[in-house]
mmCIF file of N, CA, C and O in Angstrom:
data_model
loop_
_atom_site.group_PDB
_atom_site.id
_atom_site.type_symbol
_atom_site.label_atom_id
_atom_site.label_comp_id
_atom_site.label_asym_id
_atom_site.label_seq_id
_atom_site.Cartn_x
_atom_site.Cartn_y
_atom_site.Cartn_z
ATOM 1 N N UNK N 54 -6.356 -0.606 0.981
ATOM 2 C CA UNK N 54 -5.462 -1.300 1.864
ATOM 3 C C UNK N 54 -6.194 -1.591 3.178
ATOM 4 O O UNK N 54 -7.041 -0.806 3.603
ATOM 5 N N UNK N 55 -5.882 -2.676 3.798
ATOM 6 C CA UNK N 55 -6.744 -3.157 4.826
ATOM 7 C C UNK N 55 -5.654 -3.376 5.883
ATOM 8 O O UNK N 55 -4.518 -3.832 5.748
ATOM 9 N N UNK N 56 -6.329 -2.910 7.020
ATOM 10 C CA UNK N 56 -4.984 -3.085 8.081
ATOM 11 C C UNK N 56 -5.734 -4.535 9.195
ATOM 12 O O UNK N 56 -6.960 -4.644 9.183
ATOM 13 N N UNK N 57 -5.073 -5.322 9.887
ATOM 14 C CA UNK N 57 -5.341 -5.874 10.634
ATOM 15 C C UNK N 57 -4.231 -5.880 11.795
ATOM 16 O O UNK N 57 -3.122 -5.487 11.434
ATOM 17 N N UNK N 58 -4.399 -6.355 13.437
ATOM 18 C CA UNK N 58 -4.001 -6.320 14.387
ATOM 19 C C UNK N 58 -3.491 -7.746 14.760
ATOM 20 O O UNK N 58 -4.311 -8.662 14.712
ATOM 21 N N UNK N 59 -2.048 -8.044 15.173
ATOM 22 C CA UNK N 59 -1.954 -9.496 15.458
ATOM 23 C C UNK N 59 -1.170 -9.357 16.782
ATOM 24 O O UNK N 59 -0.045 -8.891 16.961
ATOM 25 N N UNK N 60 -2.202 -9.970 17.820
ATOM 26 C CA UNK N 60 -1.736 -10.007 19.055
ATOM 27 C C UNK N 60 -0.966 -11.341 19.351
ATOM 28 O O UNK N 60 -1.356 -12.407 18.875
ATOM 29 N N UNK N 61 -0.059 -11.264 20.008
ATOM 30 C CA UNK N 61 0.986 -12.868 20.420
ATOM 31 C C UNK N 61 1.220 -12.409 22.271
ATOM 32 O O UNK N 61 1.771 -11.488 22.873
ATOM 33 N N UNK N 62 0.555 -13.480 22.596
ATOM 34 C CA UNK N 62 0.835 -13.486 23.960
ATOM 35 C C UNK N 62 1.858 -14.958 24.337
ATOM 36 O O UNK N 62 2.023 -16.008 23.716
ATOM 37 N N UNK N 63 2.397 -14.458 25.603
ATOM 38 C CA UNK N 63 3.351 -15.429 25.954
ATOM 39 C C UNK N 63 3.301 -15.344 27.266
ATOM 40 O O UNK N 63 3.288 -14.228 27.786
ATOM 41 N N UNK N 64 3.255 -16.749 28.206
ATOM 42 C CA UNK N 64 2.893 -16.783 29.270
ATOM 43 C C UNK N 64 4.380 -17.360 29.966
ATOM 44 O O UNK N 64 4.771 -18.475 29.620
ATOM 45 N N UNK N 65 4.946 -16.792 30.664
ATOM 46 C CA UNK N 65 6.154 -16.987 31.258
ATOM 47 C C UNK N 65 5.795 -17.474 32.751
ATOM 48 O O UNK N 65 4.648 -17.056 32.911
ATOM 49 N N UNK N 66 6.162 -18.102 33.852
ATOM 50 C CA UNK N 66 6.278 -18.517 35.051
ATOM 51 C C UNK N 66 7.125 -17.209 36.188
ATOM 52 O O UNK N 66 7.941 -16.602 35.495
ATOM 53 N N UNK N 67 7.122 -16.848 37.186
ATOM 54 C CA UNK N 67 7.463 -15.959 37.931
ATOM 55 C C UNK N 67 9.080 -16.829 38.009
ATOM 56 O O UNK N 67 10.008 -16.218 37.479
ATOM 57 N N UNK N 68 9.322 -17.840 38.478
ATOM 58 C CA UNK N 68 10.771 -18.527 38.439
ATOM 59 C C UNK N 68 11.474 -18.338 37.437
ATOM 60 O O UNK N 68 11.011 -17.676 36.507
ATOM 61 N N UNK N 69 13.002 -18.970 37.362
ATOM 62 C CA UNK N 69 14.076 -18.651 36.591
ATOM 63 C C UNK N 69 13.578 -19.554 35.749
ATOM 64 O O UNK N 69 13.765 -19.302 34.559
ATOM 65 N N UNK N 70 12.989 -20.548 36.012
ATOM 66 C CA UNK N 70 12.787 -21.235 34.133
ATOM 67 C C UNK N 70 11.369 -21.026 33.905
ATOM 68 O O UNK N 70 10.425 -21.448 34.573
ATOM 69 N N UNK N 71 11.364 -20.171 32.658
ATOM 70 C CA UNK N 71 10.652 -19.904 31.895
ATOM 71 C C UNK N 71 9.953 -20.783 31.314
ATOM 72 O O UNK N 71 10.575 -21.680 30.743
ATOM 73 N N UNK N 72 8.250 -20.804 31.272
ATOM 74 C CA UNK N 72 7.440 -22.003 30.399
ATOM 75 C C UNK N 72 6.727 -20.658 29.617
ATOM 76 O O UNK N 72 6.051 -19.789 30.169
ATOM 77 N N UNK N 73 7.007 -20.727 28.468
ATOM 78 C CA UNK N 73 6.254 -19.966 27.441
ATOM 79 C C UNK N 73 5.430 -20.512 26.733
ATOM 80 O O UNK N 73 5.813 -21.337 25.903
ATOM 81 N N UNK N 74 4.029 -20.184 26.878
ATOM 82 C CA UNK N 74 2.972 -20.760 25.952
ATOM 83 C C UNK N 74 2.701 -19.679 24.908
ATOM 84 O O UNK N 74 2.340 -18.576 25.319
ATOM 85 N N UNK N 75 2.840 -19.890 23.591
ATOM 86 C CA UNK N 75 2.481 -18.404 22.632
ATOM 87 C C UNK N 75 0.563 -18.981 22.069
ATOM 88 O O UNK N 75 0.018 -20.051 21.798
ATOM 89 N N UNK N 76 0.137 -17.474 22.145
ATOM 90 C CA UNK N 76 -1.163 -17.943 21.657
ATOM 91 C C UNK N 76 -1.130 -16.634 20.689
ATOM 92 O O UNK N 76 -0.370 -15.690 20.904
ATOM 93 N N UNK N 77 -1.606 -16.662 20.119
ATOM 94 C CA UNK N 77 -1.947 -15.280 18.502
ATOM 95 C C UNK N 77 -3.348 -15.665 18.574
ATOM 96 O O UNK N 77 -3.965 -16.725 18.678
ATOM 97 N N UNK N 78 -3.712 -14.065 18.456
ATOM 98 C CA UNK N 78 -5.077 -13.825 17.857
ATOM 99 C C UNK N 78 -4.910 -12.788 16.842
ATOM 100 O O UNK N 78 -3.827 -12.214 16.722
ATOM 101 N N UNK N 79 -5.672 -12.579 16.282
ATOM 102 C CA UNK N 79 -6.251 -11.587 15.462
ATOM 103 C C UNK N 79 -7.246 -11.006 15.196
ATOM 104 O O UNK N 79 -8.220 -11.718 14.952
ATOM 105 N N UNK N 80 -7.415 -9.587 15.134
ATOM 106 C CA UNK N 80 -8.490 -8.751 15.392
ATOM 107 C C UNK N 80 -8.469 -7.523 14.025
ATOM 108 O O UNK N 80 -7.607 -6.688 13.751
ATOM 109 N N UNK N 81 -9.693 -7.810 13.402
ATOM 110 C CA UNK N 81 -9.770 -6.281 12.185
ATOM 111 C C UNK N 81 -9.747 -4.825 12.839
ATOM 112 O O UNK N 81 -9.270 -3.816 12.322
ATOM 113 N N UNK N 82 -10.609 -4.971 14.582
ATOM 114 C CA UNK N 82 -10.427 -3.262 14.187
ATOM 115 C C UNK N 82 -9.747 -3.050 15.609
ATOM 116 O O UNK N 82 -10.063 -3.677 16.621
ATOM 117 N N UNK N 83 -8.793 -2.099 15.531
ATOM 118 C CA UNK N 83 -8.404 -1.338 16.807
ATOM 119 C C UNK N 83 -9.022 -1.255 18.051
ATOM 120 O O UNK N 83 -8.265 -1.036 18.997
ATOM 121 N N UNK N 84 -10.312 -1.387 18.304
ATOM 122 C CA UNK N 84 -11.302 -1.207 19.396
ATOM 123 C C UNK N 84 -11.943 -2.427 19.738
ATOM 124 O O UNK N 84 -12.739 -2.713 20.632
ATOM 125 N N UNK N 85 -11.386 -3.119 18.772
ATOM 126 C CA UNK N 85 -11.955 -4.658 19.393
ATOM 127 C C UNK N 85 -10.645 -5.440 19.969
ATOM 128 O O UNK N 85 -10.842 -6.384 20.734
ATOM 129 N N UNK N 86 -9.324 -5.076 19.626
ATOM 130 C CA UNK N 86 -8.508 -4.843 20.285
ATOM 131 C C UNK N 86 -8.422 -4.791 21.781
ATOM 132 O O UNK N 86 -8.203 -5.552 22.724
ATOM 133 N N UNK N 87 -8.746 -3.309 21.510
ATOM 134 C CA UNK N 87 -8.456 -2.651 23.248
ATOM 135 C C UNK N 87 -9.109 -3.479 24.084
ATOM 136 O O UNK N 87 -8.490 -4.248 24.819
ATOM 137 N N UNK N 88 -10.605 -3.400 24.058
ATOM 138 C CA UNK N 88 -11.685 -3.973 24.411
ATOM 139 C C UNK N 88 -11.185 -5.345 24.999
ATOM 140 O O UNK N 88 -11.199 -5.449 26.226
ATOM 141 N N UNK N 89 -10.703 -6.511 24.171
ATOM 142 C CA UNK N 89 -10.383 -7.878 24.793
ATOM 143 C C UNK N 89 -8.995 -7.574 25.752
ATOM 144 O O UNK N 89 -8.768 -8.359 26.673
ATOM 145 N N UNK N 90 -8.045 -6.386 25.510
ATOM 146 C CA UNK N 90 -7.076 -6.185 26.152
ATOM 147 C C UNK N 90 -7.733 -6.101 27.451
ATOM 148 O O UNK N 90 -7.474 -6.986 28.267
ATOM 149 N N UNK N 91 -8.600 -5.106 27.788
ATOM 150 C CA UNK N 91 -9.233 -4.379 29.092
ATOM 151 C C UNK N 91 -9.880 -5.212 29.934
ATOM 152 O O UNK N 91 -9.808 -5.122 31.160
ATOM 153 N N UNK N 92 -10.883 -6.497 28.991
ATOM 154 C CA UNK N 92 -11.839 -7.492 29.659
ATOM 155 C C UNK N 92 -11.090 -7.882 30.273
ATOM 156 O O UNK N 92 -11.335 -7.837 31.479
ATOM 157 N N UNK N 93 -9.595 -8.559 29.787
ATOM 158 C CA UNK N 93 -8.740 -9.658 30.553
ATOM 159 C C UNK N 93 -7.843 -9.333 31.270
ATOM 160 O O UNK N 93 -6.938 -10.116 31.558
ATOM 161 N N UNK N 94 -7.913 -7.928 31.776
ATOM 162 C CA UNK N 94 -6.600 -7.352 32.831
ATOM 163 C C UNK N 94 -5.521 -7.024 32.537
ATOM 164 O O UNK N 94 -4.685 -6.901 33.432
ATOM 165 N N UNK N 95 -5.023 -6.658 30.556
ATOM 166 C CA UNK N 95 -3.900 -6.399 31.021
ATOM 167 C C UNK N 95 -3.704 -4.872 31.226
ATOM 168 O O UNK N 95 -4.717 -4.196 31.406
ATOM 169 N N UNK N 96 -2.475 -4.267 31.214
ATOM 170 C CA UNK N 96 -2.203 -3.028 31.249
ATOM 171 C C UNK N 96 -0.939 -2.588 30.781
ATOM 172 O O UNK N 96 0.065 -3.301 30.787
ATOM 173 N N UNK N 97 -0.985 -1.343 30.351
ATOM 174 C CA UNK N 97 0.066 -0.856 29.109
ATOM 175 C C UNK N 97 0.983 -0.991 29.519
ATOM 176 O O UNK N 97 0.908 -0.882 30.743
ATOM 177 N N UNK N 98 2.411 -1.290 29.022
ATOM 178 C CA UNK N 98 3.527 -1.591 29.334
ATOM 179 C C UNK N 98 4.509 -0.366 28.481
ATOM 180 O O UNK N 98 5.331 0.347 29.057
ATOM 181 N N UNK N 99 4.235 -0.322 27.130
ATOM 182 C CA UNK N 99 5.175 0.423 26.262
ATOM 183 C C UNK N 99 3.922 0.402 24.598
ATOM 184 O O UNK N 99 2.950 -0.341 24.456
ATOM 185 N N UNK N 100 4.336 1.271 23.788
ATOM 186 C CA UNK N 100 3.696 1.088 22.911
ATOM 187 C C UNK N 100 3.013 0.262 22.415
ATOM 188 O O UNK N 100 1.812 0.467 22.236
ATOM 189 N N UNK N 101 3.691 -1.029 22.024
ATOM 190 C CA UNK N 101 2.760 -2.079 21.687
ATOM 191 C C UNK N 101 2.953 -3.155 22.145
ATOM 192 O O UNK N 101 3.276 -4.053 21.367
ATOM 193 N N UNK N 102 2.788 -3.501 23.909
ATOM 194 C CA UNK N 102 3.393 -4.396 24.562
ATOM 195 C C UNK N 102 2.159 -3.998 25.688
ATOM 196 O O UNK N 102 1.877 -2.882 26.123
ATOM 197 N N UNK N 103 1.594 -5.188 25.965
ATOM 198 C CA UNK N 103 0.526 -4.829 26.928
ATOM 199 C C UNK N 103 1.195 -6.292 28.260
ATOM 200 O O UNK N 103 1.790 -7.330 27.971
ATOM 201 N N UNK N 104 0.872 -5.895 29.347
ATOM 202 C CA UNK N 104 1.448 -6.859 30.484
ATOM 203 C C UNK N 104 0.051 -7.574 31.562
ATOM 204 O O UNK N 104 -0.907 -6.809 31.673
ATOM 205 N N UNK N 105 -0.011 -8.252 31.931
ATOM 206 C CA UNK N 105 -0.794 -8.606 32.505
ATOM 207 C C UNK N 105 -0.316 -10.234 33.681
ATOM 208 O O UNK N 105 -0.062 -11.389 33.341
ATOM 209 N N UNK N 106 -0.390 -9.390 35.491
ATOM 210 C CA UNK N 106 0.400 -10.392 36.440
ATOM 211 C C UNK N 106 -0.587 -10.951 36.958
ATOM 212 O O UNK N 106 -1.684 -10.399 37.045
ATOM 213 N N UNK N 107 -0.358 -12.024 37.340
ATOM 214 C CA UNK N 107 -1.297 -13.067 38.023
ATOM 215 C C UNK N 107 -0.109 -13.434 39.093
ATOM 216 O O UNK N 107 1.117 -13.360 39.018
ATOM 217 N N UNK N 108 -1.140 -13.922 40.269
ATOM 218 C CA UNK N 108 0.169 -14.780 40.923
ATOM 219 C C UNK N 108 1.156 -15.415 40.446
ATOM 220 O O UNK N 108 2.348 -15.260 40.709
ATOM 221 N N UNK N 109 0.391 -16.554 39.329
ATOM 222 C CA UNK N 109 1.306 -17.605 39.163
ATOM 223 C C UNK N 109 1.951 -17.647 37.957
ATOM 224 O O UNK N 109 2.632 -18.597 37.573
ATOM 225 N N UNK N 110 1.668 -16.225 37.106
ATOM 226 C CA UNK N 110 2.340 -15.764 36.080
ATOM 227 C C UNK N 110 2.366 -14.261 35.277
ATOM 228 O O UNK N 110 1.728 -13.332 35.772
ATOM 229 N N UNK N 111 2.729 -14.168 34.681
ATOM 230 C CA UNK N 111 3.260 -13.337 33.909
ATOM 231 C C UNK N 111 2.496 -13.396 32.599
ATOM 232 O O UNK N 111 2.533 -14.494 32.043
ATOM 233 N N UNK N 112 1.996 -12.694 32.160
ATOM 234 C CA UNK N 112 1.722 -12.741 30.737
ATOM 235 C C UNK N 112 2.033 -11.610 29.645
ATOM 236 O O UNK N 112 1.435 -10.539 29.743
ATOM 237 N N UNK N 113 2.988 -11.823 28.565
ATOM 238 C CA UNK N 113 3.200 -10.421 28.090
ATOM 239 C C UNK N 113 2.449 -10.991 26.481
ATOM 240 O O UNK N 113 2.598 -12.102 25.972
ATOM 241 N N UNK N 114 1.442 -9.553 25.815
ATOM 242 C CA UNK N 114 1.072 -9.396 24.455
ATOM 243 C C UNK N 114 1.230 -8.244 24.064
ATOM 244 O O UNK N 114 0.834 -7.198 24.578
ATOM 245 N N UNK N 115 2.142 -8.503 22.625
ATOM 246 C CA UNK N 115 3.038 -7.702 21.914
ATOM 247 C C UNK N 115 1.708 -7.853 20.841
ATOM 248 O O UNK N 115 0.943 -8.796 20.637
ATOM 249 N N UNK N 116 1.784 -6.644 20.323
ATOM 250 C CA UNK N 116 0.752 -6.084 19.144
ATOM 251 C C UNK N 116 1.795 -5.654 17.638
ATOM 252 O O UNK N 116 2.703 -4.823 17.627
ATOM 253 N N UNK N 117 1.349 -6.449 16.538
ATOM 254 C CA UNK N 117 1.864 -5.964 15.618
ATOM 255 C C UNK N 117 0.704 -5.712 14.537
ATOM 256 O O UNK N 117 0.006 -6.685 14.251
ATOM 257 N N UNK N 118 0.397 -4.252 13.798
ATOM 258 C CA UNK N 118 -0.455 -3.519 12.834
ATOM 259 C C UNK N 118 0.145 -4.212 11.380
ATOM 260 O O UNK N 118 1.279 -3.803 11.129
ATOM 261 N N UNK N 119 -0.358 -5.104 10.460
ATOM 262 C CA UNK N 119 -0.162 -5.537 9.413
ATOM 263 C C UNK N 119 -1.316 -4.504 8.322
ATOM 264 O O UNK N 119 -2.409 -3.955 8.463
ATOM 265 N N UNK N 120 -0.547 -4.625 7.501
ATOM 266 C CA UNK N 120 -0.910 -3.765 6.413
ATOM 267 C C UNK N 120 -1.523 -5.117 5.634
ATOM 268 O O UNK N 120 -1.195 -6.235 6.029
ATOM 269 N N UNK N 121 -2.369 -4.954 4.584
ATOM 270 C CA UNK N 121 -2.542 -6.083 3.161
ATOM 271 C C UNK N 121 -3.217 -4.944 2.521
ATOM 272 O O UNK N 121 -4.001 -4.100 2.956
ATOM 273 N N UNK N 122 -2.557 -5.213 1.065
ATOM 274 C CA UNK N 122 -3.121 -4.385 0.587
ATOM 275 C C UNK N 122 -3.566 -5.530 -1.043
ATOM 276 O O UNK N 122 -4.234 -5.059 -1.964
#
C-alpha cells in the first residue's frame, strides 16, 4: 500500500468578500511535505491545516493522507 499527501491551498482576501484561489499539490513523502510547508512560511494551525498571513492575504492548506493500495 502506498500512501501519498494532497495539499489544497486556498487563498482568501483579509475583507468580507472572499477571492479563493485553490491550488493542490501533491507530495509522496511526509518530509517533502513539511519541508515546502516551512520554505513558504506557513505555520501549524490544527492537525492538518497549516496557515500562512501575508498582508494582503490569508492563505489556508489543508493536508489530506490518501492511501492506494
Amino acid at each position: 500500500m502506498t500512501k501519498i499527501y494532497m495539499m489544497t491551498i486556498t487563498k482568501e482576501n483579509d475583507e468580507q468578500d472572499y477571492e479563493q484561489k485553490m491550488k493542490e499539490k501533491i507530495f509522496e513523502k511526509k518530509s517533502d511535505l513539511k519541508e515546502y510547508l516551512n520554505k513558504e512560511g506557513y505555520l501549524k494551525e490544527s492537525k492538518n491545516q497549516y496557515v500562512k498571513i501575508t498582508e494582503d492575504s490569508i492563505s489556508v492548506a489543508e493536508i489530506q493522507k490518501i492511501k492506494i493500495k
